[in-house]
Tab-separated table of C-alpha atoms in Angstrom:
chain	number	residue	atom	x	y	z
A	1	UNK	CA	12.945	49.022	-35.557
A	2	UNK	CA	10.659	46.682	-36.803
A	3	UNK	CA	12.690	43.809	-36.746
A	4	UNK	CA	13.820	44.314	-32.883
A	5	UNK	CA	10.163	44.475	-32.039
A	6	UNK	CA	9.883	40.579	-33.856
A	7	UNK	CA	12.700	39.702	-31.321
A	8	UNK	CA	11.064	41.354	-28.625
A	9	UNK	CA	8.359	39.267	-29.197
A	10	UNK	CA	9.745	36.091	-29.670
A	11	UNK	CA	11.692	36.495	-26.489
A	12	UNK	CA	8.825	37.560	-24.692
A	13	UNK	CA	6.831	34.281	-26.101
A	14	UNK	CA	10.100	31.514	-25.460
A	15	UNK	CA	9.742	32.989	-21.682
A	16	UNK	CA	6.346	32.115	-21.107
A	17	UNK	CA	6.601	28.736	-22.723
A	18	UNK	CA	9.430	28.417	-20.443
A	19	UNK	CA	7.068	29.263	-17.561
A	20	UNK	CA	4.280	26.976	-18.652
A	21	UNK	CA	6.274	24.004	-19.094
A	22	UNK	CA	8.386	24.625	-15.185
A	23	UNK	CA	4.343	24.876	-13.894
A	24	UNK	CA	3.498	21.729	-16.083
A	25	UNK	CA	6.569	19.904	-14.438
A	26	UNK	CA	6.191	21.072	-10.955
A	27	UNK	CA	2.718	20.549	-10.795
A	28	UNK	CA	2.501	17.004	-12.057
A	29	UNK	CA	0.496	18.499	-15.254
A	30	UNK	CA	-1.634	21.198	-13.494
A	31	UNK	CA	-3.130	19.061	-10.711
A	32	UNK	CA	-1.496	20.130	-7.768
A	33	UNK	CA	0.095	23.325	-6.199
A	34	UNK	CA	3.065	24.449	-7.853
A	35	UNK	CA	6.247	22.572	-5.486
A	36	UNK	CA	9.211	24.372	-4.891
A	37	UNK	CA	10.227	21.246	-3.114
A	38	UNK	CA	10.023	18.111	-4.353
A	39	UNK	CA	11.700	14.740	-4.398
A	40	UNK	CA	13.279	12.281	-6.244
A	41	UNK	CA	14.153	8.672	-6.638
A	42	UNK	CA	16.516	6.790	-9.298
A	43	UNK	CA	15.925	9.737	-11.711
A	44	UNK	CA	12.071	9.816	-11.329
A	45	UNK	CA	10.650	12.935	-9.554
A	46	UNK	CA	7.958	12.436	-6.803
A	47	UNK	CA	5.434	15.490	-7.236
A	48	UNK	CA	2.128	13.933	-5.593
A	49	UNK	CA	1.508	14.558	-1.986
A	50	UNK	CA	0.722	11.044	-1.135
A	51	UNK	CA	1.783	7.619	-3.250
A	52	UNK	CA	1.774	4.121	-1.974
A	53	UNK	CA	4.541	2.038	-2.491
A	54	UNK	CA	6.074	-1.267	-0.689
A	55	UNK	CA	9.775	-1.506	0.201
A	56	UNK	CA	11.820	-4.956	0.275
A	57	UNK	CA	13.001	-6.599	3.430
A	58	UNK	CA	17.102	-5.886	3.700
A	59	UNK	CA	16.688	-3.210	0.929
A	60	UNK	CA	17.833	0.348	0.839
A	61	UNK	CA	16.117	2.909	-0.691
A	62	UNK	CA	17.348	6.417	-1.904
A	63	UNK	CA	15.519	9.991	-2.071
A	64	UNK	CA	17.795	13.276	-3.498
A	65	UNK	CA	15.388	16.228	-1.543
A	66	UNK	CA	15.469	19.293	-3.890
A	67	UNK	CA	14.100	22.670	-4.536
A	68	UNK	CA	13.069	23.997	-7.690
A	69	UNK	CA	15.306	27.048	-8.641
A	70	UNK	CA	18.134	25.884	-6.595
A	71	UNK	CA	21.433	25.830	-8.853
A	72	UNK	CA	24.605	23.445	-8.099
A	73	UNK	CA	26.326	26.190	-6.549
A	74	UNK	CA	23.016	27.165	-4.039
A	75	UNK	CA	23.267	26.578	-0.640
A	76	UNK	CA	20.937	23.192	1.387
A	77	UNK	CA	17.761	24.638	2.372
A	78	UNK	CA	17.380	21.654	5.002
A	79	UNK	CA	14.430	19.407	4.892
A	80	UNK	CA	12.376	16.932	7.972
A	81	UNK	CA	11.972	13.316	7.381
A	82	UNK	CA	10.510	10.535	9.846
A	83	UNK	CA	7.817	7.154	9.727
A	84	UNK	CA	4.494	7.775	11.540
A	85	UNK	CA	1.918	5.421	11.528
A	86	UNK	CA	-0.250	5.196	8.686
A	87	UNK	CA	-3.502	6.878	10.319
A	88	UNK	CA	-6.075	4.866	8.026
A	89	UNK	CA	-4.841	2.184	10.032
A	90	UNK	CA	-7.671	1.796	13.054
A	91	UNK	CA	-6.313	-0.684	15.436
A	92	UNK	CA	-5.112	-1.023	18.808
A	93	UNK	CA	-1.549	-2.822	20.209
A	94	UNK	CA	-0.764	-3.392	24.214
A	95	UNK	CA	2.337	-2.307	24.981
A	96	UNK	CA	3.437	-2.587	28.225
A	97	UNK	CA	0.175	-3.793	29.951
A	98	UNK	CA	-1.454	-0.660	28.291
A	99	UNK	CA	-3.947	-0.165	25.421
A	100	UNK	CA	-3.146	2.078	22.397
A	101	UNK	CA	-4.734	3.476	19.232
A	102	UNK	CA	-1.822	2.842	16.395
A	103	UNK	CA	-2.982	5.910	14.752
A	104	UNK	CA	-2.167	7.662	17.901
A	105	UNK	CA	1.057	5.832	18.591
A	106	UNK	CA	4.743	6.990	18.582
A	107	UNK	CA	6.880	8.168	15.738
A	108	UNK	CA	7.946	5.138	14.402
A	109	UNK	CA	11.919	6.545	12.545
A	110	UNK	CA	13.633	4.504	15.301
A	111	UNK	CA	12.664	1.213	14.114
A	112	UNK	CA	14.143	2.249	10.275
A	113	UNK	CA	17.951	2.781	9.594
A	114	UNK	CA	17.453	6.227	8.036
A	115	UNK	CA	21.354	7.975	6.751
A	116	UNK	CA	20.323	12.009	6.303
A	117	UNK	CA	22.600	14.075	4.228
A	118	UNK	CA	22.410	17.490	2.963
A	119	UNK	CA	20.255	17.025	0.140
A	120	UNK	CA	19.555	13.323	0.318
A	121	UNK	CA	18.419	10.127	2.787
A	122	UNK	CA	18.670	6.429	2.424
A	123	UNK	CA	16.241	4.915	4.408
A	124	UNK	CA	17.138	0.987	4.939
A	125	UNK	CA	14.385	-1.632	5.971
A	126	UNK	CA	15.795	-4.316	8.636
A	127	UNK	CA	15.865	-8.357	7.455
A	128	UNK	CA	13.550	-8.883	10.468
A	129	UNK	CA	11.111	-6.608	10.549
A	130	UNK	CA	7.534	-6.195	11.524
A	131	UNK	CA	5.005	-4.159	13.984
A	132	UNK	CA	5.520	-6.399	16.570
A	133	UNK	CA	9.283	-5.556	16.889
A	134	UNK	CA	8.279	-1.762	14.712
A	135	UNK	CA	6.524	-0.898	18.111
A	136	UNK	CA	8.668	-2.137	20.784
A	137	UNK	CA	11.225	-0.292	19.252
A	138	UNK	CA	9.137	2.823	19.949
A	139	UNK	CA	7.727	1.892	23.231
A	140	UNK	CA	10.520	-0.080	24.636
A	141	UNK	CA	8.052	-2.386	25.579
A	142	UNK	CA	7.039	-6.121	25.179
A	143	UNK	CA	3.915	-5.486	22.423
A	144	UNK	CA	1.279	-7.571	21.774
A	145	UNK	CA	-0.226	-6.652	17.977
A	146	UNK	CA	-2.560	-8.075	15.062
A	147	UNK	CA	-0.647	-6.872	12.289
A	148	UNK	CA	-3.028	-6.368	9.526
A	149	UNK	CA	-1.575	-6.374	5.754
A	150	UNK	CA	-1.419	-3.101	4.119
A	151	UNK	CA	0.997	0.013	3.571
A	152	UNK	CA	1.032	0.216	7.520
A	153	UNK	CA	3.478	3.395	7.711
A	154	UNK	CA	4.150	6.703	6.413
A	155	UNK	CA	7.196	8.155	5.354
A	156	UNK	CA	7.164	11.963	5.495
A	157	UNK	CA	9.526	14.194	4.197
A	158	UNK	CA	9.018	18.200	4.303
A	159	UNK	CA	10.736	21.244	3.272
A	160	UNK	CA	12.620	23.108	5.919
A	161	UNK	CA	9.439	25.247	7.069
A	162	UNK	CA	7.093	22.404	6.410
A	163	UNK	CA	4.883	24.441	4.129
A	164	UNK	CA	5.533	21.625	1.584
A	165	UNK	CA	4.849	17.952	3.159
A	166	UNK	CA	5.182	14.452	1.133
A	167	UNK	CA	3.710	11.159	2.409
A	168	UNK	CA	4.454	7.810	1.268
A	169	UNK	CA	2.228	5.167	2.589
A	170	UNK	CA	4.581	1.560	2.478
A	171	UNK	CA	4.558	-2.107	3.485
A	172	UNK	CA	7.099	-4.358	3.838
A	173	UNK	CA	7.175	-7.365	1.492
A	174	UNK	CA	9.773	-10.039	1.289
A	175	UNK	CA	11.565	-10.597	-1.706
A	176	UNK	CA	10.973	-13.792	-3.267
A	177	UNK	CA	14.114	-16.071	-4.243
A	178	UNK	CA	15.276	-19.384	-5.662
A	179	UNK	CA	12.311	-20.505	-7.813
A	180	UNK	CA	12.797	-21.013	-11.513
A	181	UNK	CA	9.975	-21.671	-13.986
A	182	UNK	CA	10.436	-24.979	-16.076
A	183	UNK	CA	9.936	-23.013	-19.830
A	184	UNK	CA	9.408	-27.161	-20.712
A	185	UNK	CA	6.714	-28.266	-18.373
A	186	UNK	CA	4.919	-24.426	-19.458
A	187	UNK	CA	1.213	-25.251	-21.315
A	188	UNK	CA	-0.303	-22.056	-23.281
A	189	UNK	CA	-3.785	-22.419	-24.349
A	190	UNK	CA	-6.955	-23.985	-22.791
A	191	UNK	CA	-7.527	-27.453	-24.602
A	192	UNK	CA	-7.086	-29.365	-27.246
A	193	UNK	CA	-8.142	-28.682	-30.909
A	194	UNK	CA	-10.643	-30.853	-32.600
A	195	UNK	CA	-9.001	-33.610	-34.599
A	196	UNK	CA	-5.968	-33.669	-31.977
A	197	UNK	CA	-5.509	-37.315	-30.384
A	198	UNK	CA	-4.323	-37.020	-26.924
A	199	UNK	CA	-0.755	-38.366	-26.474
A	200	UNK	CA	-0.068	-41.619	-24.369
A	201	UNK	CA	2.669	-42.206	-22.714
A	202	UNK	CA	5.193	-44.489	-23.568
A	203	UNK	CA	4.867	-47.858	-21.521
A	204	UNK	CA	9.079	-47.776	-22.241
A	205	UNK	CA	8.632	-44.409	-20.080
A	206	UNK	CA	9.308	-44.348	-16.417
A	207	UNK	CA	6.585	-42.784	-14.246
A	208	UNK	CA	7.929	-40.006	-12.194
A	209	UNK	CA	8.175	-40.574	-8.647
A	210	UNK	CA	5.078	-38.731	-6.681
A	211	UNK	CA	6.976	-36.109	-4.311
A	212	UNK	CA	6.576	-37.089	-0.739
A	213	UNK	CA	4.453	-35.811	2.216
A	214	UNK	CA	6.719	-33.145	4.240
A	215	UNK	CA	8.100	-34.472	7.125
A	216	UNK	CA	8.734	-32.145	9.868
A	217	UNK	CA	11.867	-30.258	10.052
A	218	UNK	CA	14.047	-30.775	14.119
A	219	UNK	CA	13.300	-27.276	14.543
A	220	UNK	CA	10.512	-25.821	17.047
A	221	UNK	CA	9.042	-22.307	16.194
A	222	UNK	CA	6.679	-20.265	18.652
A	223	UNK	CA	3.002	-20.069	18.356
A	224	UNK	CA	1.514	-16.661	19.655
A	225	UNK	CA	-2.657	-16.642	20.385
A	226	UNK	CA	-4.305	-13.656	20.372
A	227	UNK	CA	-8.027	-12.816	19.847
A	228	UNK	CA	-9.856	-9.852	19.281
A	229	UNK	CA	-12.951	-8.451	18.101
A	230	UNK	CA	-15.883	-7.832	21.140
A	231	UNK	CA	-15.111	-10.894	23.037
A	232	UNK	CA	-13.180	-9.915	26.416
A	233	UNK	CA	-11.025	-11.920	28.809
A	234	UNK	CA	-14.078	-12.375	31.177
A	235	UNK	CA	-15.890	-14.520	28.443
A	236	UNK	CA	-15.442	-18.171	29.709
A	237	UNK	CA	-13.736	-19.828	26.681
A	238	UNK	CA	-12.327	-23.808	26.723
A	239	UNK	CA	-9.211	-23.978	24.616
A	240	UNK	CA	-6.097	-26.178	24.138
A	241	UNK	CA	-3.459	-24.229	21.742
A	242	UNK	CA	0.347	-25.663	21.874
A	243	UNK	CA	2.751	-23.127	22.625
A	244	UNK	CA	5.533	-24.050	19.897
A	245	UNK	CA	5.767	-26.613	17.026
A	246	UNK	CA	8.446	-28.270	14.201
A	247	UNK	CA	7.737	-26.573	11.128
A	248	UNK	CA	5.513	-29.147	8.973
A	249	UNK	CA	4.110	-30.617	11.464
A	250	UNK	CA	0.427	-31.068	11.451
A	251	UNK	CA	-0.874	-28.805	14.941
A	252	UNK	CA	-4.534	-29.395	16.156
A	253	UNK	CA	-6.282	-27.198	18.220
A	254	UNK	CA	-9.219	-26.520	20.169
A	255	UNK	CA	-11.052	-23.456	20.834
A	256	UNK	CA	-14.244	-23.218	22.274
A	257	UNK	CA	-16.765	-19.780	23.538
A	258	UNK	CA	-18.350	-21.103	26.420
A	259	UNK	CA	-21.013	-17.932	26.381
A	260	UNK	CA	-24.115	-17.336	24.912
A	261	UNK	CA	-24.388	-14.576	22.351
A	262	UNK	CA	-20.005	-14.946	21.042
A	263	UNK	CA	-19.417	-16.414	17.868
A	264	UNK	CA	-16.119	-16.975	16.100
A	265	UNK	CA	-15.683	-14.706	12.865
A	266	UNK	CA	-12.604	-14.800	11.239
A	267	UNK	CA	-9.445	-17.719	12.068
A	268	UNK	CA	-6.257	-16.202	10.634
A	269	UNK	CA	-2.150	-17.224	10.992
A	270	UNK	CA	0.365	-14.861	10.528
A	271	UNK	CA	3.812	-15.649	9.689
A	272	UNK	CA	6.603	-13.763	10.793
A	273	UNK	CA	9.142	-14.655	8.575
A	274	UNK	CA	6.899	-14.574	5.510
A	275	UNK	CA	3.864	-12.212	6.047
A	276	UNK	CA	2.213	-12.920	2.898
A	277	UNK	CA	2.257	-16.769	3.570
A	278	UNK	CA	-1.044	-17.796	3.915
A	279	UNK	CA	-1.713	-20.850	6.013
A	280	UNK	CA	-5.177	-22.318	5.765
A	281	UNK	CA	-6.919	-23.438	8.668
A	282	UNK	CA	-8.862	-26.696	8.825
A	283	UNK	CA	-11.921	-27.273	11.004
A	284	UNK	CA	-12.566	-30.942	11.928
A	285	UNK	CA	-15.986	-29.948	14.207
A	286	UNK	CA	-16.381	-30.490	17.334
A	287	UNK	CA	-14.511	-26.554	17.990
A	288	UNK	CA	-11.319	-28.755	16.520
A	289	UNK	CA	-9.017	-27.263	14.123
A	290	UNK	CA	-5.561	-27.884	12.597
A	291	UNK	CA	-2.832	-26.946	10.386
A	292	UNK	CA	0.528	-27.370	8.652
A	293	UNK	CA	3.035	-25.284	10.803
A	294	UNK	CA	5.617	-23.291	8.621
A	295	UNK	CA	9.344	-22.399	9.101
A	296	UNK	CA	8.898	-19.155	11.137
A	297	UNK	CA	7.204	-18.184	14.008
A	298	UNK	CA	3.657	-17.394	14.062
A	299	UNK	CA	0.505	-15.724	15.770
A	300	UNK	CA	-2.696	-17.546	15.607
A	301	UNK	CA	-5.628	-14.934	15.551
A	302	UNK	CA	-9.066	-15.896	16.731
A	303	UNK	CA	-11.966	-13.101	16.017
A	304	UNK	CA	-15.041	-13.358	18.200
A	305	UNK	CA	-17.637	-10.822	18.005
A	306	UNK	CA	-21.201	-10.609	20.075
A	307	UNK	CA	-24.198	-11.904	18.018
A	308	UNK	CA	-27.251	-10.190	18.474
A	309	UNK	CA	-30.139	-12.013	18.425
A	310	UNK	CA	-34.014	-10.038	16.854
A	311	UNK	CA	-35.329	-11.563	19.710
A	312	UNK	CA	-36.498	-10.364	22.580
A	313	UNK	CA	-37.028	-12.157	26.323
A	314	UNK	CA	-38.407	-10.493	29.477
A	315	UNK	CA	-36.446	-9.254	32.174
A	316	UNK	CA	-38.723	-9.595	35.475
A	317	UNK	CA	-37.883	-8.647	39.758
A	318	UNK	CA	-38.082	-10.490	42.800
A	319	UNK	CA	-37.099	-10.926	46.146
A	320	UNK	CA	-36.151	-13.013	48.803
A	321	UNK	CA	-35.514	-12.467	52.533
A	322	UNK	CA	-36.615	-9.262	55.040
A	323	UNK	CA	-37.537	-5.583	53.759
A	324	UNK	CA	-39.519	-4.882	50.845
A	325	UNK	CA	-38.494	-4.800	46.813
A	326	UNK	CA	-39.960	-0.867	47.052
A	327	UNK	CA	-37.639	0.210	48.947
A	328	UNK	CA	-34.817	-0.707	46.151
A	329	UNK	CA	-34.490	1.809	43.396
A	330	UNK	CA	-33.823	-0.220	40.371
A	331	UNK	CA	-33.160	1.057	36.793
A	332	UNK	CA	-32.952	-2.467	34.604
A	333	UNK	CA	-34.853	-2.641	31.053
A	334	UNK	CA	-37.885	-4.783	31.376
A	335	UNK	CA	-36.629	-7.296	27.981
A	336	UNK	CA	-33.112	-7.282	26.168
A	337	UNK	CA	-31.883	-9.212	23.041
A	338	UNK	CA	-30.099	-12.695	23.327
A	339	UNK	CA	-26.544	-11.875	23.701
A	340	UNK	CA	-27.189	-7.981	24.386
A	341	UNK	CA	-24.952	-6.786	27.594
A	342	UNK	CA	-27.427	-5.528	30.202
A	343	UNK	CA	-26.296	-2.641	32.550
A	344	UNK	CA	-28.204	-2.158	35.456
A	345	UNK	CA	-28.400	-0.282	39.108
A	346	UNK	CA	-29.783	-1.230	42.006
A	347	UNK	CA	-29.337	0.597	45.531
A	348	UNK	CA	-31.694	1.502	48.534
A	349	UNK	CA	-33.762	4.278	48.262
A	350	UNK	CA	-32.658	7.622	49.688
A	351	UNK	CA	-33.934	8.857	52.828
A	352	UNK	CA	-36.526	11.412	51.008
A	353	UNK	CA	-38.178	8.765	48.754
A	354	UNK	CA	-41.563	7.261	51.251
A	355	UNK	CA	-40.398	3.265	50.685
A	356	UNK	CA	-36.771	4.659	52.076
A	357	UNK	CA	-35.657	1.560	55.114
A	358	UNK	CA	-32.623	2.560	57.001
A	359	UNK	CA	-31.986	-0.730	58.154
A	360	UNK	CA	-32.361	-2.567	54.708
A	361	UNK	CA	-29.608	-3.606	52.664
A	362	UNK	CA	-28.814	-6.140	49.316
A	363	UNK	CA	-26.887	-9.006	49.851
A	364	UNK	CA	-26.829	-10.087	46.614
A	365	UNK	CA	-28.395	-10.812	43.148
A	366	UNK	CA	-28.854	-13.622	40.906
A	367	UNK	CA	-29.527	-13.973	37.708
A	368	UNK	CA	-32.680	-17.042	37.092
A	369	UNK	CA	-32.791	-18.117	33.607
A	370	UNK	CA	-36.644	-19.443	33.230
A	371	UNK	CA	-36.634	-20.592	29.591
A	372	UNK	CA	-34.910	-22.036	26.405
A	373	UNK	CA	-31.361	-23.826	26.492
A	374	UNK	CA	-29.955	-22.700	29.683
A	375	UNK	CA	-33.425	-22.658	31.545
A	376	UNK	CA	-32.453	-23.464	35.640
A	377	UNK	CA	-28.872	-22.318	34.674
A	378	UNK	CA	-28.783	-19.436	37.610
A	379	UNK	CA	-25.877	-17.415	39.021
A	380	UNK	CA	-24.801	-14.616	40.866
A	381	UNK	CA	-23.633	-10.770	39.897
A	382	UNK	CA	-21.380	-8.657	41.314
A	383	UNK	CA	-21.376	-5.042	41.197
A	384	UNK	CA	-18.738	-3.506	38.844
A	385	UNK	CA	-16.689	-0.105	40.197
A	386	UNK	CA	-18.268	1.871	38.552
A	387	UNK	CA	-21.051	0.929	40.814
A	388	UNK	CA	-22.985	-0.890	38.032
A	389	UNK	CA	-23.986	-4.754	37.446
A	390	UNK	CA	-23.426	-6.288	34.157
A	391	UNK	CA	-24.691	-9.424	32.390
A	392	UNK	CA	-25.401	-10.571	28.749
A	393	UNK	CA	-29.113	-11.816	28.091
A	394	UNK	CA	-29.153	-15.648	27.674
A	395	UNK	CA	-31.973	-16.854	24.868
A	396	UNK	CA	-34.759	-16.821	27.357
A	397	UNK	CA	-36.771	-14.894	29.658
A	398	UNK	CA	-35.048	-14.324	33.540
A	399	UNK	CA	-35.859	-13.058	36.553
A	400	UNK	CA	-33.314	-10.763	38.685
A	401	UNK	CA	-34.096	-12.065	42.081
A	402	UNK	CA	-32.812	-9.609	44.705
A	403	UNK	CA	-31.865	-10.869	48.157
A	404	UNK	CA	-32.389	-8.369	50.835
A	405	UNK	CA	-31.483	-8.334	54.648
A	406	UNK	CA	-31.679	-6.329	57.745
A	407	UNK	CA	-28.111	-5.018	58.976
């Protein structure tokens, strides 16, 4: 009697070690949920909701989707897989004519070869990939994109209800081939010891030949502009950017903000054959730049952003012509920042209001600059449809001189 209670007991002790350790392995050690779903890769489960990871150009890559208490012999439960957008991602991409948030964009599977089978996928990355030709594969669309570097998608696999959900975040890198390390020509260390005489060379020893300047290659490769940041295609800019180029060959550029207030931030080249090539840019002055084209395509990325100056200049009204300015109901700050966009209305007072002059209308207004650099540089404004006028503040004080007419 005795002894069956020992065994009772041990039993009743070997199960819940048993249950411990299946929590300890299907919770990654106690910090997450317990999974009855989970996956895994070359052997190695995948228990955390959300990993980061970057895939190979060309490459395939396996997942075996499981439950926890299924047996051999159990029947697929089914599971959902797909590639969104990575949502920490905040940029935009024109597709089509038409602006988008990428965090808002498409499901993204299409672009990916991915095999499903009962309890497995393969998911294989294309040799020319990247979110240029990621999102006209979604959109069906000629895209125009500043692809950032990162783990720009999300692979997400769930269970069959989708109470269980797994998200890994990847990038595309290109797998690097052909170089071998000289173990020879390999120095360890940082210097010389004391007492060491530094070796000469043997005059008897020929002087290796100094490898030569890289001559361009017979083949032309695209160059893409884009810019971004605040600046807008209605700032004035003076540029002259080739359109294509023989890989190594020198390229010079010119780029030039013609408006007060825009600055250019960031310069940046991205190649599409080798994203993580990074091409330096060389400013000459003079809004002159060049560099050494590579052997792939590229887009040449230009970030202007508005500069706000701590300064403030006046804003001041006038008139010209018939009527009087009272009769013109005008909301317009009295002073704005150098390089601040001003937003202003102007119309003729309603009928109610005592100044109100049925017969009085604006022709126009113009925008006198009074002071500092662009002092006597004047010019016109036209209303916007949303029935508002719009200018940036030059570094000075100006006067909005309203001209006025009877009909």
């Amino acid at each position: 009697m005795k002894t069956a209670k020992v065994i009772t007991g041990v039993i009743i002790v070997l199960i819940a070690a048993l249950a411990v350790g299946l929590i300890f392995k299907f919770t990654n050690g106690f910090n997450e949920e317990f999974k009855t779903f989970y996956l895994e890769q070359d052997g190695k489960q995948i228990l955390t909701s959300e990993t980061e990871r970057s895939f190979l150009r060309g490459e395939s890559y396996r997942y075996e989707v499981k439950y926890t208490f299924d047996s051999g012999k159990s029947e697929s439960k089914g599971y959902n897989v797909k590639v969104v957008p990575n949502v920490k991602f905040n940029l935009t991409f024109n597709a089509g004519g038409k602006v988008y948030s990428y965090a808002e964009a498409k499901e993204l599977t299409g672009a990916f070869d991915i095999k499903k089978e009962k309890s497995a996928f393969t998911l294989t990355v294309p040799e020319e990939v990247s979110l240029k030709t990621v999102l006209e594969k979604a959109y069906g669309k000629e895209v125009e994109v500043v692809e950032p570097q990162g783990y720009l998608y999300t692979l997400v696999v769930s269970s069959y209800n989708e109470k269980v959900t797994y998200k890994i975040n990847f990038g595309i890198a290109v797998k690097v081939e052909g170089i071998e390390l000289d173990k020879d020509g390999i120095v360890f260390g940082g210097g010389m010891a004391v007492g060491d005489e530094q070796p000469n060379p043997s005059p008897s020893e020929p002087i290796p030949d100094q490898p030569e300047t890289p001559q361009p290659s017979d083949r032309d490769y695209r160059i893409t502009f884009y810019t971004w940041g605040d600046i807008t295609n209605l700032v004035p800019v003076r540029k002259d950017i080739p359109l294509n180029a023989r890989g190594g060959e020198t390229v010079t550029f010119t780029y030039e903000i013609l408006d007060v207030g825009y600055e250019i931030t960031d310069m940046s080249i991205f190649v599409e054959k080798e994203p993580s090539l990074y091409v330096p840019i060389i400013s000459a002055g003079g809004n002159v730049y060049s560099f050494v084209m590579p052997e792939s395509p590229i887009s040449l990325r230009i970030q202007a952003d508005l500069i706000v100056s701590e300064t403030y200049y006046t804003i001041e009204i006038d008139q010209l012509g018939n009527g009087s300015i009272l009769s013109v109901e005008i909301e317009c700050p009295s002073k704005a920042r150098a390089g601040e966009e001003v937003v202003f209305t102007a119309s003729v007072k309603d009928q109610y209001d005592e100044y109100y002059d049925a017969n009085l209308e604006i022709t126009g207004i113009e925008v006198r600059i009074r002071s500092g650099e662009q002092e006597g540089e004047d010019y016109y404004l036209s209303k916007g449809s949303d029935g508002k006028y719009r200018f940036t503040m030059p570094d000075g004080d100006i006067t909005l001189m309203f001209y006025l007419m009877y009909k």
